[in-house]
């Protein structure tokens, strides 16, 4: 079964520093991959998605992710962190049960941005 | 605003009780998903409905059940509640896609926070 692994349950960066959140997927076939963000007391919001059109995917709020098949990775980056980026980030992969499609999420990474 | 509406936002109840969580999907979305988010289990897929029919089951307990009605809203019923059922329950919906263009994007509601005392 397809799954994703997020390395690091907590990441802290200083404001203005590079943000790097790691995600590895387990599949021999390039899947559909997503990054979602969850702000405190809110639902999950789509940051970006990979659908095989391009390996470098740009999302909202200055985030981007690069799909690397050779490394089975889909790491999320942002050049300069902002205080408002503090949230929990989830990597997710499309999985199928017969013809039914669902998302399987990683365990999440809590991002803290230090002033 | 994702367009997915969940009620109630907060619910406090006692062990052994039964509760119903309600979800209205985005306009036009035929698929509804239920997820449970807890500190120890993370985000767990519970069940999916498509146009009124159950499509897929995940880690849903037998004490839990769900249904999707003709107007496409969905309800998640949790019975014989235990302390461990305390969690945030999310509903998500997705856009029916053309064959071959399924990208799996889900739109999430803000969740219903259940506390079992």
mmCIF file of C-alpha atoms in Angstrom:
data_model
loop_
_atom_site.group_PDB
_atom_site.id
_atom_site.type_symbol
_atom_site.label_atom_id
_atom_site.label_comp_id
_atom_site.label_asym_id
_atom_site.label_seq_id
_atom_site.Cartn_x
_atom_site.Cartn_y
_atom_site.Cartn_z
ATOM 1 C CA UNK A 1 0.000 0.000 0.000
ATOM 2 C CA UNK A 2 1.195 3.472 -0.783
ATOM 3 C CA UNK A 3 2.287 5.626 2.128
ATOM 4 C CA UNK A 4 4.242 8.744 2.949
ATOM 5 C CA UNK A 5 6.813 9.326 5.643
ATOM 6 C CA UNK A 6 7.498 12.753 7.056
ATOM 7 C CA UNK A 7 10.892 13.129 8.679
ATOM 8 C CA UNK A 8 10.808 15.306 11.745
ATOM 9 C CA UNK A 9 7.632 15.808 13.698
ATOM 10 C CA UNK A 10 8.820 19.262 14.792
ATOM 11 C CA UNK A 11 10.898 21.759 12.848
ATOM 12 C CA UNK A 12 11.964 25.179 14.114
ATOM 13 C CA UNK A 13 13.387 27.926 11.931
ATOM 14 C CA UNK A 14 14.129 31.574 12.432
ATOM 15 C CA UNK A 15 12.062 34.180 10.651
ATOM 16 C CA UNK A 16 13.635 34.786 7.244
ATOM 17 C CA UNK A 17 15.395 31.417 7.161
ATOM 18 C CA UNK A 18 14.858 28.602 4.699
ATOM 19 C CA UNK A 19 12.033 26.195 5.438
ATOM 20 C CA UNK A 20 12.585 22.549 4.474
ATOM 21 C CA UNK A 21 10.012 19.914 5.380
ATOM 22 C CA UNK A 22 10.769 16.394 4.260
ATOM 23 C CA UNK A 23 8.435 13.828 2.752
ATOM 24 C CA UNK A 24 9.213 10.478 1.192
ATOM 25 C CA UNK A 25 6.675 8.284 -0.515
ATOM 26 C CA UNK A 26 6.680 4.551 -1.058
ATOM 27 C CA UNK A 27 5.676 3.610 -4.564
ATOM 28 C CA UNK A 28 7.338 2.506 -7.754
ATOM 29 C CA UNK A 29 4.809 4.461 -9.821
ATOM 30 C CA UNK A 30 4.750 8.259 -9.577
ATOM 31 C CA UNK A 31 1.629 8.962 -7.544
ATOM 32 C CA UNK A 32 -0.366 12.070 -7.012
ATOM 33 C CA UNK A 33 1.235 13.884 -4.082
ATOM 34 C CA UNK A 34 0.016 16.756 -1.967
ATOM 35 C CA UNK A 35 1.065 19.087 0.791
ATOM 36 C CA UNK A 36 -1.648 20.358 3.092
ATOM 37 C CA UNK A 37 -1.336 22.921 5.888
ATOM 38 C CA UNK A 38 -3.364 23.081 9.080
ATOM 39 C CA UNK A 39 -3.406 26.340 11.021
ATOM 40 C CA UNK A 40 -4.484 26.222 14.671
ATOM 41 C CA UNK A 41 -8.170 25.427 15.090
ATOM 42 C CA UNK A 42 -8.721 25.157 11.359
ATOM 43 C CA UNK A 43 -9.189 22.454 8.775
ATOM 44 C CA UNK A 44 -6.618 21.322 6.233
ATOM 45 C CA UNK A 45 -5.876 23.598 3.324
ATOM 46 C CA UNK A 46 -4.175 22.530 0.110
ATOM 47 C CA UNK A 47 -0.728 24.098 -0.345
ATOM 48 C CA UNK A 48 0.222 22.395 -3.579
ATOM 49 C CA UNK A 49 -0.139 19.196 -5.549
ATOM 50 C CA UNK A 50 1.966 17.109 -7.906
ATOM 51 C CA UNK A 51 0.163 15.469 -10.786
ATOM 52 C CA UNK A 52 3.099 14.564 -13.090
ATOM 53 C CA UNK A 53 2.805 17.723 -15.203
ATOM 54 C CA UNK A 54 5.995 19.212 -13.744
ATOM 55 C CA UNK A 55 8.477 18.053 -11.139
ATOM 56 C CA UNK A 56 8.766 21.484 -9.505
ATOM 57 C CA UNK A 57 5.422 22.528 -8.132
ATOM 58 C CA UNK A 58 4.643 25.993 -6.868
ATOM 59 C CA UNK A 59 1.974 26.491 -4.283
ATOM 60 C CA UNK A 60 0.392 29.211 -2.242
ATOM 61 C CA UNK A 61 2.199 31.516 0.207
ATOM 62 C CA UNK A 62 5.578 31.110 -1.513
ATOM 63 C CA UNK A 63 5.906 27.373 -0.925
ATOM 64 C CA UNK A 64 7.140 24.946 -3.521
ATOM 65 C CA UNK A 65 7.986 21.262 -3.682
ATOM 66 C CA UNK A 66 10.138 19.193 -5.994
ATOM 67 C CA UNK A 67 9.214 15.673 -7.005
ATOM 68 C CA UNK A 68 12.300 13.463 -7.246
ATOM 69 C CA UNK A 69 11.512 10.007 -8.488
ATOM 70 C CA UNK A 70 15.052 8.714 -7.942
ATOM 71 C CA UNK A 71 14.815 9.662 -4.272
ATOM 72 C CA UNK A 72 11.060 8.978 -3.886
ATOM 73 C CA UNK A 73 10.863 12.377 -2.248
ATOM 74 C CA UNK A 74 8.553 15.382 -2.340
ATOM 75 C CA UNK A 75 10.135 17.871 0.054
ATOM 76 C CA UNK A 76 8.446 21.192 0.764
ATOM 77 C CA UNK A 77 10.505 24.379 0.785
ATOM 78 C CA UNK A 78 10.119 28.102 1.238
ATOM 79 C CA UNK A 79 13.100 30.467 0.854
ATOM 80 C CA UNK A 80 12.201 32.780 3.707
ATOM 81 C CA UNK A 81 10.014 31.837 6.651
ATOM 82 C CA UNK A 82 7.394 34.184 7.975
ATOM 83 C CA UNK A 83 5.787 34.110 11.388
ATOM 84 C CA UNK A 84 2.456 33.347 9.741
ATOM 85 C CA UNK A 85 3.892 30.068 8.381
ATOM 86 C CA UNK A 86 3.733 28.503 11.834
ATOM 87 C CA UNK A 87 1.352 25.567 11.410
ATOM 88 C CA UNK A 88 1.252 21.819 10.942
ATOM 89 C CA UNK A 89 2.102 20.506 7.503
ATOM 90 C CA UNK A 90 0.953 17.199 6.083
ATOM 91 C CA UNK A 91 2.249 15.322 3.093
ATOM 92 C CA UNK A 92 -0.326 13.050 1.441
ATOM 93 C CA UNK A 93 -0.509 10.525 -1.359
ATOM 94 C CA UNK A 94 -3.445 9.271 -3.360
ATOM 95 C CA UNK A 95 -4.249 5.665 -2.607
ATOM 96 C CA UNK A 96 -6.768 3.364 -4.184
ATOM 97 C CA UNK A 97 -8.986 0.696 -2.705
ATOM 98 C CA UNK A 98 -10.417 -0.936 -5.780
ATOM 99 C CA UNK A 99 -11.858 1.967 -7.715
ATOM 100 C CA UNK A 100 -12.245 4.152 -4.643
ATOM 101 C CA UNK A 101 -9.755 6.951 -4.239
ATOM 102 C CA UNK A 102 -8.636 8.410 -0.941
ATOM 103 C CA UNK A 103 -5.736 10.307 0.547
ATOM 104 C CA UNK A 104 -3.261 8.764 2.941
ATOM 105 C CA UNK A 105 -1.530 11.318 5.120
ATOM 106 C CA UNK A 106 1.849 11.395 6.742
ATOM 107 C CA UNK A 107 2.143 11.964 10.463
ATOM 108 C CA UNK A 108 2.615 15.701 10.069
ATOM 109 C CA UNK A 109 5.373 18.201 10.819
ATOM 110 C CA UNK A 110 4.789 21.055 13.222
ATOM 111 C CA UNK A 111 6.623 24.148 12.006
ATOM 112 C CA UNK A 112 7.631 26.764 14.544
ATOM 113 C CA UNK A 113 8.973 30.110 13.336
ATOM 114 C CA UNK A 114 11.169 31.933 15.834
ATOM 115 C CA UNK A 115 11.398 35.737 15.846
ATOM 116 C CA UNK B 1 -13.414 29.060 3.218
ATOM 117 C CA UNK B 2 -13.340 25.586 1.645
ATOM 118 C CA UNK B 3 -17.104 25.424 1.150
ATOM 119 C CA UNK B 4 -17.390 22.330 3.346
ATOM 120 C CA UNK B 5 -19.530 22.896 6.426
ATOM 121 C CA UNK B 6 -19.378 20.787 9.559
ATOM 122 C CA UNK B 7 -21.583 20.943 12.632
ATOM 123 C CA UNK B 8 -21.254 21.075 15.530
ATOM 124 C CA UNK B 9 -17.819 22.660 15.908
ATOM 125 C CA UNK B 10 -17.468 21.461 19.472
ATOM 126 C CA UNK B 11 -19.208 18.686 21.346
ATOM 127 C CA UNK B 12 -18.727 17.465 24.902
ATOM 128 C CA UNK B 13 -20.404 14.288 26.005
ATOM 129 C CA UNK B 14 -20.053 11.383 28.393
ATOM 130 C CA UNK B 15 -18.832 7.830 27.918
ATOM 131 C CA UNK B 16 -21.465 5.478 26.602
ATOM 132 C CA UNK B 17 -23.354 8.197 24.784
ATOM 133 C CA UNK B 18 -24.093 8.574 21.089
ATOM 134 C CA UNK B 19 -23.458 11.622 18.906
ATOM 135 C CA UNK B 20 -24.046 12.593 15.305
ATOM 136 C CA UNK B 21 -21.705 14.794 13.301
ATOM 137 C CA UNK B 22 -22.978 16.472 10.186
ATOM 138 C CA UNK B 23 -21.225 17.509 6.995
ATOM 139 C CA UNK B 24 -22.372 19.494 3.993
ATOM 140 C CA UNK B 25 -19.972 19.100 1.064
ATOM 141 C CA UNK B 26 -18.994 21.777 -1.427
ATOM 142 C CA UNK B 27 -21.656 22.516 -3.960
ATOM 143 C CA UNK B 28 -21.430 19.953 -6.753
ATOM 144 C CA UNK B 29 -19.126 17.541 -4.932
ATOM 145 C CA UNK B 30 -20.389 13.981 -4.919
ATOM 146 C CA UNK B 31 -17.731 12.401 -2.697
ATOM 147 C CA UNK B 32 -17.591 12.821 1.058
ATOM 148 C CA UNK B 33 -14.796 11.536 3.240
ATOM 149 C CA UNK B 34 -14.529 11.299 7.021
ATOM 150 C CA UNK B 35 -11.211 11.483 8.839
ATOM 151 C CA UNK B 36 -10.332 11.277 12.518
ATOM 152 C CA UNK B 37 -7.432 13.309 13.889
ATOM 153 C CA UNK B 38 -6.041 12.467 17.293
ATOM 154 C CA UNK B 39 -2.707 13.150 18.940
ATOM 155 C CA UNK B 40 -1.628 9.524 19.057
ATOM 156 C CA UNK B 41 -3.062 8.282 15.746
ATOM 157 C CA UNK B 42 -2.634 11.303 13.485
ATOM 158 C CA UNK B 43 -5.012 11.669 10.555
ATOM 159 C CA UNK B 44 -6.884 8.423 9.967
ATOM 160 C CA UNK B 45 -9.246 7.786 7.087
ATOM 161 C CA UNK B 46 -12.568 6.451 8.299
ATOM 162 C CA UNK B 47 -14.957 6.118 5.394
ATOM 163 C CA UNK B 48 -15.872 7.489 1.975
ATOM 164 C CA UNK B 49 -19.208 7.925 0.254
ATOM 165 C CA UNK B 50 -19.880 8.698 -3.368
ATOM 166 C CA UNK B 51 -23.320 9.868 -4.442
ATOM 167 C CA UNK B 52 -25.014 8.135 -1.554
ATOM 168 C CA UNK B 53 -23.134 4.860 -1.671
ATOM 169 C CA UNK B 54 -20.294 3.680 0.519
ATOM 170 C CA UNK B 55 -17.108 3.618 -1.545
ATOM 171 C CA UNK B 56 -14.300 2.753 0.814
ATOM 172 C CA UNK B 57 -13.758 1.929 4.438
ATOM 173 C CA UNK B 58 -10.683 2.697 6.458
ATOM 174 C CA UNK B 59 -10.007 2.373 10.151
ATOM 175 C CA UNK B 60 -13.603 2.851 11.215
ATOM 176 C CA UNK B 61 -14.760 1.132 14.377
ATOM 177 C CA UNK B 62 -17.919 -0.974 14.365
ATOM 178 C CA UNK B 63 -19.403 1.473 16.897
ATOM 179 C CA UNK B 64 -19.195 4.148 14.215
ATOM 180 C CA UNK B 65 -21.388 4.403 11.157
ATOM 181 C CA UNK B 66 -22.029 6.932 8.456
ATOM 182 C CA UNK B 67 -24.364 7.661 5.611
ATOM 183 C CA UNK B 68 -24.769 10.086 2.756
ATOM 184 C CA UNK B 69 -28.222 11.388 1.984
ATOM 185 C CA UNK B 70 -29.846 12.202 -1.387
ATOM 186 C CA UNK B 71 -29.000 15.896 -0.920
ATOM 187 C CA UNK B 72 -25.358 14.724 -0.540
ATOM 188 C CA UNK B 73 -24.890 15.816 3.050
ATOM 189 C CA UNK B 74 -23.378 13.187 5.287
ATOM 190 C CA UNK B 75 -23.622 12.183 8.914
ATOM 191 C CA UNK B 76 -21.155 10.301 11.049
ATOM 192 C CA UNK B 77 -22.713 8.481 13.989
ATOM 193 C CA UNK B 78 -20.529 7.588 16.950
ATOM 194 C CA UNK B 79 -22.056 5.330 19.602
ATOM 195 C CA UNK B 80 -21.034 3.761 22.907
ATOM 196 C CA UNK B 81 -18.457 6.493 23.173
ATOM 197 C CA UNK B 82 -15.183 5.867 24.959
ATOM 198 C CA UNK B 83 -12.579 8.289 26.259
ATOM 199 C CA UNK B 84 -10.321 7.337 23.362
ATOM 200 C CA UNK B 85 -12.866 8.579 20.846
ATOM 201 C CA UNK B 86 -12.033 12.147 21.814
ATOM 202 C CA UNK B 87 -10.628 13.651 18.632
ATOM 203 C CA UNK B 88 -11.142 16.102 15.828
ATOM 204 C CA UNK B 89 -13.371 14.663 13.122
ATOM 205 C CA UNK B 90 -12.962 16.098 9.650
ATOM 206 C CA UNK B 91 -15.196 15.868 6.681
ATOM 207 C CA UNK B 92 -13.802 16.447 3.224
ATOM 208 C CA UNK B 93 -15.344 16.527 -0.211
ATOM 209 C CA UNK B 94 -13.976 16.241 -3.694
ATOM 210 C CA UNK B 95 -14.953 17.308 -7.167
ATOM 211 C CA UNK B 96 -16.222 14.566 -9.460
ATOM 212 C CA UNK B 97 -13.569 14.332 -12.100
ATOM 213 C CA UNK B 98 -13.505 13.234 -15.706
ATOM 214 C CA UNK B 99 -12.061 9.811 -16.376
ATOM 215 C CA UNK B 100 -8.281 9.952 -16.348
ATOM 216 C CA UNK B 101 -8.146 13.319 -14.579
ATOM 217 C CA UNK B 102 -8.508 12.225 -11.014
ATOM 218 C CA UNK B 103 -6.021 14.188 -8.897
ATOM 219 C CA UNK B 104 -7.398 13.265 -5.512
ATOM 220 C CA UNK B 105 -7.595 16.797 -4.152
ATOM 221 C CA UNK B 106 -9.849 17.012 -1.120
ATOM 222 C CA UNK B 107 -11.465 20.089 0.411
ATOM 223 C CA UNK B 108 -11.733 19.955 4.178
ATOM 224 C CA UNK B 109 -14.179 21.391 6.640
ATOM 225 C CA UNK B 110 -12.992 22.957 9.886
ATOM 226 C CA UNK B 111 -13.784 19.843 11.860
ATOM 227 C CA UNK B 112 -15.914 18.826 14.803
ATOM 228 C CA UNK B 113 -14.012 18.551 18.057
ATOM 229 C CA UNK B 114 -15.434 15.761 20.199
ATOM 230 C CA UNK B 115 -14.553 15.514 23.863
ATOM 231 C CA UNK B 116 -15.687 12.433 25.749
ATOM 232 C CA UNK B 117 -15.613 12.751 29.546
#
